[in-house]
Amino acid sequence: MAMAVHAAQKARRRSLVSYLLLTMALGSVFLGIKVVEYSHKFHDRLVPGPNFLFSGPRGEHAELFYSFYFAMTGFHALHMIVGIGILAVIVWMAHRDRFTADYYNPVENTGLYWHFVDIIWIFLFPLLYLVGHHG
Amino acid sequence: MNTSEHIVSPRIYLAVFLALMLGTAATAWVARFDLGQLNIVAAMAIAVSKATLVVLYFMHLRYGHKLTWVFAAASVIWLVILIGLTMADILTRALG
């Protein structure tokens, strides 16, 4: 994404389109991994609700954790889906040669949004996947 | 309005990207040790450094207008207020 903004600033249309498509592809890979991860959770009955089943002690704490897990990763994934949708519009505009070295604000703003969602993940990943493994 | 904007060189983007990957590796590595309460401190310290890199370089704050800095600082202050008030509740529950 950062390289796409760079290409836009330099008015390199072809590399702008390529970098945007690459961003969308990598975002889709991330979402694909999430789909696999979620289906494992459903299979292991770790989704909070009447079917929740946790074999270890303090099951109600585990259920609370998985509520946070699904709410936070779910909203993050939702923002990424929106981001990929915005990127689809931007890549179409770039393909139609709508941007110049003087006018690329939509690309820049899409980058700001995408990087913000990235920052959320920088915090969510250690909080949900790493911290508390020793407790 | 974009004509005066600073263009960040791809080499800086690459360096930042590698630093972020290194940070992710460090986060995963440090989580393997049982440091007690320090685990969350270490993870959040690395995360804050990574977020700072993203904001400064990928979001171009480093080359931004002073007004942009004011807005960025204002949102950080607001975040500190929100987290601070939440922690004021959680950390004092044992007292009640």
PDB file of C-alpha atoms in Angstrom:
ATOM      1  CA  MET A   1       0.000   0.000   0.000  1.00  0.00           C
ATOM      2  CA  ALA A   2       2.795   2.395   0.890  1.00  0.00           C
ATOM      3  CA  MET A   3       4.477   1.602  -2.414  1.00  0.00           C
ATOM      4  CA  ALA A   4       1.181   2.242  -4.219  1.00  0.00           C
ATOM      5  CA  VAL A   5       1.091   5.773  -2.777  1.00  0.00           C
ATOM      6  CA  HIS A   6       4.690   6.170  -3.902  1.00  0.00           C
ATOM      7  CA  ALA A   7       3.771   5.088  -7.437  1.00  0.00           C
ATOM      8  CA  ALA A   8       0.832   7.523  -7.398  1.00  0.00           C
ATOM      9  CA  GLN A   9       3.121  10.386  -6.347  1.00  0.00           C
ATOM     10  CA  LYS A  10       5.438   9.547  -9.217  1.00  0.00           C
ATOM     11  CA  ALA A  11       2.415   9.163 -11.558  1.00  0.00           C
ATOM     12  CA  ARG A  12       3.441   5.620 -12.517  1.00  0.00           C
ATOM     13  CA  ARG A  13       0.055   4.239 -13.480  1.00  0.00           C
ATOM     14  CA  ARG A  14       1.060   0.634 -14.161  1.00  0.00           C
ATOM     15  CA  SER A  15       2.977   0.118 -10.920  1.00  0.00           C
ATOM     16  CA  LEU A  16       0.194   1.927  -9.006  1.00  0.00           C
ATOM     17  CA  VAL A  17      -2.344  -0.595 -10.348  1.00  0.00           C
ATOM     18  CA  SER A  18       0.038  -3.509  -9.605  1.00  0.00           C
ATOM     19  CA  TYR A  19       0.753  -2.406  -6.024  1.00  0.00           C
ATOM     20  CA  LEU A  20      -2.955  -1.858  -5.330  1.00  0.00           C
ATOM     21  CA  LEU A  21      -3.794  -5.324  -6.687  1.00  0.00           C
ATOM     22  CA  LEU A  22      -0.972  -6.797  -4.574  1.00  0.00           C
ATOM     23  CA  THR A  23      -2.398  -5.065  -1.480  1.00  0.00           C
ATOM     24  CA  MET A  24      -5.836  -6.532  -2.224  1.00  0.00           C
ATOM     25  CA  ALA A  25      -4.333  -9.988  -2.797  1.00  0.00           C
ATOM     26  CA  LEU A  26      -2.372  -9.972   0.475  1.00  0.00           C
ATOM     27  CA  GLY A  27      -5.422  -8.692   2.335  1.00  0.00           C
ATOM     28  CA  SER A  28      -7.462 -11.541   0.861  1.00  0.00           C
ATOM     29  CA  VAL A  29      -4.810 -14.067   1.965  1.00  0.00           C
ATOM     30  CA  PHE A  30      -5.120 -12.698   5.513  1.00  0.00           C
ATOM     31  CA  LEU A  31      -8.924 -13.033   5.370  1.00  0.00           C
ATOM     32  CA  GLY A  32      -8.555 -16.560   3.960  1.00  0.00           C
ATOM     33  CA  ILE A  33      -6.414 -17.535   6.959  1.00  0.00           C
ATOM     34  CA  LYS A  34      -9.126 -16.059   9.200  1.00  0.00           C
ATOM     35  CA  VAL A  35     -11.756 -18.233   7.497  1.00  0.00           C
ATOM     36  CA  VAL A  36      -9.673 -21.367   8.215  1.00  0.00           C
ATOM     37  CA  GLU A  37      -9.091 -20.215  11.795  1.00  0.00           C
ATOM     38  CA  TYR A  38     -12.803 -19.508  12.384  1.00  0.00           C
ATOM     39  CA  SER A  39     -13.857 -22.882  10.952  1.00  0.00           C
ATOM     40  CA  HIS A  40     -11.468 -24.608  13.403  1.00  0.00           C
ATOM     41  CA  LYS A  41     -13.055 -22.633  16.261  1.00  0.00           C
ATOM     42  CA  PHE A  42     -16.542 -23.678  15.128  1.00  0.00           C
ATOM     43  CA  HIS A  43     -15.409 -27.285  14.801  1.00  0.00           C
ATOM     44  CA  ASP A  44     -13.895 -27.235  18.319  1.00  0.00           C
ATOM     45  CA  ARG A  45     -17.119 -25.670  19.718  1.00  0.00           C
ATOM     46  CA  LEU A  46     -15.209 -22.621  20.978  1.00  0.00           C
ATOM     47  CA  VAL A  47     -17.814 -20.156  19.684  1.00  0.00           C
ATOM     48  CA  PRO A  48     -19.593 -18.482  22.641  1.00  0.00           C
ATOM     49  CA  GLY A  49     -23.247 -19.470  22.916  1.00  0.00           C
ATOM     50  CA  PRO A  50     -25.322 -22.525  23.820  1.00  0.00           C
ATOM     51  CA  ASN A  51     -22.948 -24.875  21.984  1.00  0.00           C
ATOM     52  CA  PHE A  52     -19.830 -23.582  23.748  1.00  0.00           C
ATOM     53  CA  LEU A  53     -17.773 -26.424  25.176  1.00  0.00           C
ATOM     54  CA  PHE A  54     -14.482 -25.915  27.022  1.00  0.00           C
ATOM     55  CA  SER A  55     -12.812 -28.924  28.590  1.00  0.00           C
ATOM     56  CA  GLY A  56     -10.408 -27.018  30.853  1.00  0.00           C
ATOM     57  CA  PRO A  57     -11.139 -25.262  34.142  1.00  0.00           C
ATOM     58  CA  ARG A  58     -12.874 -21.846  34.355  1.00  0.00           C
ATOM     59  CA  GLY A  59     -14.935 -22.360  31.218  1.00  0.00           C
ATOM     60  CA  GLU A  60     -16.862 -19.110  31.737  1.00  0.00           C
ATOM     61  CA  HIS A  61     -13.586 -17.161  31.587  1.00  0.00           C
ATOM     62  CA  ALA A  62     -12.666 -18.965  28.368  1.00  0.00           C
ATOM     63  CA  GLU A  63     -16.088 -18.112  26.916  1.00  0.00           C
ATOM     64  CA  LEU A  64     -15.537 -14.437  27.792  1.00  0.00           C
ATOM     65  CA  PHE A  65     -12.142 -14.573  26.084  1.00  0.00           C
ATOM     66  CA  TYR A  66     -13.637 -16.073  22.938  1.00  0.00           C
ATOM     67  CA  SER A  67     -16.369 -13.405  22.953  1.00  0.00           C
ATOM     68  CA  PHE A  68     -13.629 -10.761  22.844  1.00  0.00           C
ATOM     69  CA  TYR A  69     -11.707 -12.806  20.294  1.00  0.00           C
ATOM     70  CA  PHE A  70     -14.633 -13.034  17.883  1.00  0.00           C
ATOM     71  CA  ALA A  71     -15.815  -9.450  18.402  1.00  0.00           C
ATOM     72  CA  MET A  72     -12.354  -7.951  17.848  1.00  0.00           C
ATOM     73  CA  THR A  73     -11.100 -10.156  15.016  1.00  0.00           C
ATOM     74  CA  GLY A  74     -14.576 -10.000  13.448  1.00  0.00           C
ATOM     75  CA  PHE A  75     -14.687  -6.214  13.385  1.00  0.00           C
ATOM     76  CA  HIS A  76     -11.095  -6.100  12.172  1.00  0.00           C
ATOM     77  CA  ALA A  77     -11.985  -8.487   9.328  1.00  0.00           C
ATOM     78  CA  LEU A  78     -15.063  -6.387   8.531  1.00  0.00           C
ATOM     79  CA  HIS A  79     -12.865  -3.277   8.224  1.00  0.00           C
ATOM     80  CA  MET A  80     -10.523  -5.189   5.930  1.00  0.00           C
ATOM     81  CA  ILE A  81     -13.425  -6.272   3.705  1.00  0.00           C
ATOM     82  CA  VAL A  82     -14.486  -2.598   3.492  1.00  0.00           C
ATOM     83  CA  GLY A  83     -10.850  -1.686   2.749  1.00  0.00           C
ATOM     84  CA  ILE A  84     -10.614  -4.210  -0.072  1.00  0.00           C
ATOM     85  CA  GLY A  85     -13.856  -2.778  -1.474  1.00  0.00           C
ATOM     86  CA  ILE A  86     -12.414   0.758  -1.375  1.00  0.00           C
ATOM     87  CA  LEU A  87      -9.209  -0.536  -2.980  1.00  0.00           C
ATOM     88  CA  ALA A  88     -11.285  -2.080  -5.782  1.00  0.00           C
ATOM     89  CA  VAL A  89     -12.739   1.364  -6.561  1.00  0.00           C
ATOM     90  CA  ILE A  90      -9.293   3.017  -6.359  1.00  0.00           C
ATOM     91  CA  VAL A  91      -7.688   0.409  -8.606  1.00  0.00           C
ATOM     92  CA  TRP A  92     -10.463   0.958 -11.158  1.00  0.00           C
ATOM     93  CA  MET A  93      -9.908   4.729 -11.009  1.00  0.00           C
ATOM     94  CA  ALA A  94      -6.146   4.200 -11.365  1.00  0.00           C
ATOM     95  CA  HIS A  95      -6.726   1.905 -14.321  1.00  0.00           C
ATOM     96  CA  ARG A  96      -8.868   4.639 -15.926  1.00  0.00           C
ATOM     97  CA  ASP A  97      -5.937   7.044 -15.391  1.00  0.00           C
ATOM     98  CA  ARG A  98      -7.850   9.296 -13.013  1.00  0.00           C
ATOM     99  CA  PHE A  99      -4.805  10.185 -10.885  1.00  0.00           C
ATOM    100  CA  THR A 100      -1.848  12.464 -11.522  1.00  0.00           C
ATOM    101  CA  ALA A 101       1.237  13.468  -9.543  1.00  0.00           C
ATOM    102  CA  ASP A 102      -0.801  16.491  -8.381  1.00  0.00           C
ATOM    103  CA  TYR A 103      -4.051  14.669  -7.704  1.00  0.00           C
ATOM    104  CA  TYR A 104      -3.778  11.380  -5.854  1.00  0.00           C
ATOM    105  CA  ASN A 105      -5.610  12.219  -2.601  1.00  0.00           C
ATOM    106  CA  PRO A 106      -7.988   9.219  -2.855  1.00  0.00           C
ATOM    107  CA  VAL A 107      -4.954   6.900  -3.017  1.00  0.00           C
ATOM    108  CA  GLU A 108      -3.322   8.659  -0.057  1.00  0.00           C
ATOM    109  CA  ASN A 109      -6.530   8.527   2.018  1.00  0.00           C
ATOM    110  CA  THR A 110      -7.085   4.850   1.206  1.00  0.00           C
ATOM    111  CA  GLY A 111      -3.528   4.290   2.410  1.00  0.00           C
ATOM    112  CA  LEU A 112      -4.273   6.106   5.687  1.00  0.00           C
ATOM    113  CA  TYR A 113      -7.335   3.898   6.253  1.00  0.00           C
ATOM    114  CA  TRP A 114      -5.496   0.687   5.346  1.00  0.00           C
ATOM    115  CA  HIS A 115      -2.547   1.502   7.626  1.00  0.00           C
ATOM    116  CA  PHE A 116      -4.900   2.377  10.473  1.00  0.00           C
ATOM    117  CA  VAL A 117      -6.534  -1.062  10.211  1.00  0.00           C
ATOM    118  CA  ASP A 118      -2.977  -2.450  10.146  1.00  0.00           C
ATOM    119  CA  ILE A 119      -2.151  -0.661  13.415  1.00  0.00           C
ATOM    120  CA  ILE A 120      -5.221  -2.249  15.036  1.00  0.00           C
ATOM    121  CA  TRP A 121      -3.857  -5.654  14.081  1.00  0.00           C
ATOM    122  CA  ILE A 122      -0.406  -4.770  15.494  1.00  0.00           C
ATOM    123  CA  PHE A 123      -2.132  -4.517  18.891  1.00  0.00           C
ATOM    124  CA  LEU A 124      -4.721  -7.283  18.493  1.00  0.00           C
ATOM    125  CA  PHE A 125      -2.233  -9.963  17.442  1.00  0.00           C
ATOM    126  CA  PRO A 126      -0.133 -10.016  20.658  1.00  0.00           C
ATOM    127  CA  LEU A 127      -3.195  -9.370  22.863  1.00  0.00           C
ATOM    128  CA  LEU A 128      -5.326 -12.206  21.462  1.00  0.00           C
ATOM    129  CA  TYR A 129      -2.740 -14.743  20.316  1.00  0.00           C
ATOM    130  CA  LEU A 130       0.327 -14.386  22.536  1.00  0.00           C
ATOM    131  CA  VAL A 131      -0.350 -12.743  25.899  1.00  0.00           C
ATOM    132  CA  GLY A 132      -1.572 -14.981  28.710  1.00  0.00           C
ATOM    133  CA  HIS A 133      -0.152 -18.263  27.458  1.00  0.00           C
ATOM    134  CA  HIS A 134       1.703 -18.728  30.709  1.00  0.00           C
ATOM    135  CA  GLY A 135      -1.181 -17.884  33.019  1.00  0.00           C
TER     136      GLY A 135
ATOM    137  CA  MET B   1      -2.247  20.751  -2.771  1.00  0.00           C
ATOM    138  CA  ASN B   2      -0.218  17.592  -3.200  1.00  0.00           C
ATOM    139  CA  THR B   3       2.611  19.263  -5.097  1.00  0.00           C
ATOM    140  CA  SER B   4       4.481  20.247  -1.911  1.00  0.00           C
ATOM    141  CA  GLU B   5       4.164  16.804  -0.338  1.00  0.00           C
ATOM    142  CA  HIS B   6       7.279  14.914   0.574  1.00  0.00           C
ATOM    143  CA  ILE B   7       7.895  11.737  -1.405  1.00  0.00           C
ATOM    144  CA  VAL B   8       9.264   8.980   0.808  1.00  0.00           C
ATOM    145  CA  SER B   9      11.915   6.863  -0.889  1.00  0.00           C
ATOM    146  CA  PRO B  10      11.162   3.144  -1.412  1.00  0.00           C
ATOM    147  CA  ARG B  11      14.337   2.312   0.522  1.00  0.00           C
ATOM    148  CA  ILE B  12      12.847   3.881   3.649  1.00  0.00           C
ATOM    149  CA  TYR B  13       9.620   1.905   3.079  1.00  0.00           C
ATOM    150  CA  LEU B  14      11.660  -1.285   2.771  1.00  0.00           C
ATOM    151  CA  ALA B  15      13.622  -0.490   5.947  1.00  0.00           C
ATOM    152  CA  VAL B  16      10.395   0.231   7.855  1.00  0.00           C
ATOM    153  CA  PHE B  17       8.823  -2.973   6.520  1.00  0.00           C
ATOM    154  CA  LEU B  18      11.839  -5.029   7.655  1.00  0.00           C
ATOM    155  CA  ALA B  19      11.760  -3.310  11.071  1.00  0.00           C
ATOM    156  CA  LEU B  20       8.049  -4.197  11.398  1.00  0.00           C
ATOM    157  CA  MET B  21       8.747  -7.854  10.490  1.00  0.00           C
ATOM    158  CA  LEU B  22      11.579  -7.879  13.042  1.00  0.00           C
ATOM    159  CA  GLY B  23       9.159  -6.458  15.623  1.00  0.00           C
ATOM    160  CA  THR B  24       6.619  -9.199  14.871  1.00  0.00           C
ATOM    161  CA  ALA B  25       9.339 -11.847  15.278  1.00  0.00           C
ATOM    162  CA  ALA B  26      10.458 -10.207  18.547  1.00  0.00           C
ATOM    163  CA  THR B  27       6.856 -10.178  19.844  1.00  0.00           C
ATOM    164  CA  ALA B  28       6.426 -13.892  19.094  1.00  0.00           C
ATOM    165  CA  TRP B  29       9.861 -14.699  20.539  1.00  0.00           C
ATOM    166  CA  VAL B  30       9.439 -12.799  23.814  1.00  0.00           C
ATOM    167  CA  ALA B  31       5.988 -14.402  24.330  1.00  0.00           C
ATOM    168  CA  ARG B  32       7.683 -17.794  24.679  1.00  0.00           C
ATOM    169  CA  PHE B  33       9.170 -16.787  28.032  1.00  0.00           C
ATOM    170  CA  ASP B  34       7.128 -16.612  31.215  1.00  0.00           C
ATOM    171  CA  LEU B  35       7.831 -13.092  32.454  1.00  0.00           C
ATOM    172  CA  GLY B  36       4.654 -12.766  34.511  1.00  0.00           C
ATOM    173  CA  GLN B  37       3.199  -9.281  34.251  1.00  0.00           C
ATOM    174  CA  LEU B  38       6.144  -8.201  32.103  1.00  0.00           C
ATOM    175  CA  ASN B  39       4.842 -10.258  29.150  1.00  0.00           C
ATOM    176  CA  ILE B  40       2.028  -7.796  28.442  1.00  0.00           C
ATOM    177  CA  VAL B  41       4.380  -4.841  29.020  1.00  0.00           C
ATOM    178  CA  ALA B  42       6.908  -6.216  26.514  1.00  0.00           C
ATOM    179  CA  ALA B  43       4.226  -7.047  23.929  1.00  0.00           C
ATOM    180  CA  MET B  44       2.609  -3.608  24.198  1.00  0.00           C
ATOM    181  CA  ALA B  45       5.982  -1.807  24.138  1.00  0.00           C
ATOM    182  CA  ILE B  46       6.880  -3.533  20.871  1.00  0.00           C
ATOM    183  CA  ALA B  47       3.382  -2.886  19.482  1.00  0.00           C
ATOM    184  CA  VAL B  48       3.593   0.835  20.330  1.00  0.00           C
ATOM    185  CA  SER B  49       6.998   1.089  18.602  1.00  0.00           C
ATOM    186  CA  LYS B  50       5.631  -0.684  15.518  1.00  0.00           C
ATOM    187  CA  ALA B  51       2.528   1.544  15.434  1.00  0.00           C
ATOM    188  CA  THR B  52       4.787   4.615  15.735  1.00  0.00           C
ATOM    189  CA  LEU B  53       6.791   3.468  12.701  1.00  0.00           C
ATOM    190  CA  VAL B  54       3.594   2.926  10.696  1.00  0.00           C
ATOM    191  CA  VAL B  55       2.209   6.359  11.628  1.00  0.00           C
ATOM    192  CA  LEU B  56       5.488   8.220  11.022  1.00  0.00           C
ATOM    193  CA  TYR B  57       6.481   6.629   7.699  1.00  0.00           C
ATOM    194  CA  PHE B  58       3.593   4.713   6.084  1.00  0.00           C
ATOM    195  CA  MET B  59       1.090   7.403   7.078  1.00  0.00           C
ATOM    196  CA  HIS B  60       3.673  10.158   6.391  1.00  0.00           C
ATOM    197  CA  LEU B  61       3.208  11.939   9.719  1.00  0.00           C
ATOM    198  CA  ARG B  62       6.948  12.553   9.949  1.00  0.00           C
ATOM    199  CA  TYR B  63       6.757  14.787   6.893  1.00  0.00           C
ATOM    200  CA  GLY B  64       3.346  16.183   7.788  1.00  0.00           C
ATOM    201  CA  HIS B  65       2.137  19.688   8.586  1.00  0.00           C
ATOM    202  CA  LYS B  66       2.291  20.872  12.211  1.00  0.00           C
ATOM    203  CA  LEU B  67      -1.507  20.858  12.338  1.00  0.00           C
ATOM    204  CA  THR B  68      -1.463  17.153  11.450  1.00  0.00           C
ATOM    205  CA  TRP B  69       0.847  16.575  14.409  1.00  0.00           C
ATOM    206  CA  VAL B  70      -1.617  18.416  16.665  1.00  0.00           C
ATOM    207  CA  PHE B  71      -4.467  16.184  15.523  1.00  0.00           C
ATOM    208  CA  ALA B  72      -2.356  13.028  15.939  1.00  0.00           C
ATOM    209  CA  ALA B  73      -1.316  14.123  19.435  1.00  0.00           C
ATOM    210  CA  ALA B  74      -4.934  14.951  20.321  1.00  0.00           C
ATOM    211  CA  SER B  75      -6.084  11.452  19.389  1.00  0.00           C
ATOM    212  CA  VAL B  76      -3.278   9.888  21.436  1.00  0.00           C
ATOM    213  CA  ILE B  77      -4.271  12.033  24.442  1.00  0.00           C
ATOM    214  CA  TRP B  78      -7.917  10.982  23.995  1.00  0.00           C
ATOM    215  CA  LEU B  79      -6.875   7.323  23.809  1.00  0.00           C
ATOM    216  CA  VAL B  80      -4.859   7.720  27.036  1.00  0.00           C
ATOM    217  CA  ILE B  81      -7.949   9.210  28.724  1.00  0.00           C
ATOM    218  CA  LEU B  82     -10.162   6.291  27.609  1.00  0.00           C
ATOM    219  CA  ILE B  83      -7.650   3.591  28.588  1.00  0.00           C
ATOM    220  CA  GLY B  84      -6.735   5.480  31.773  1.00  0.00           C
ATOM    221  CA  LEU B  85     -10.345   5.682  32.972  1.00  0.00           C
ATOM    222  CA  THR B  86     -10.893   1.986  32.165  1.00  0.00           C
ATOM    223  CA  MET B  87      -7.760   1.010  34.063  1.00  0.00           C
ATOM    224  CA  ALA B  88      -8.791   3.258  36.975  1.00  0.00           C
ATOM    225  CA  ASP B  89     -11.838   0.991  37.309  1.00  0.00           C
ATOM    226  CA  ILE B  90     -10.088  -2.349  36.797  1.00  0.00           C
ATOM    227  CA  LEU B  91      -7.052  -1.665  38.982  1.00  0.00           C
ATOM    228  CA  THR B  92      -9.113  -0.433  41.948  1.00  0.00           C
ATOM    229  CA  ARG B  93     -11.723  -3.223  41.970  1.00  0.00           C
ATOM    230  CA  ALA B  94      -9.757  -5.276  44.498  1.00  0.00           C
ATOM    231  CA  LEU B  95      -9.923  -2.332  46.931  1.00  0.00           C
ATOM    232  CA  GLY B  96     -13.716  -2.369  47.093  1.00  0.00           C
TER     233      GLY B  96
END
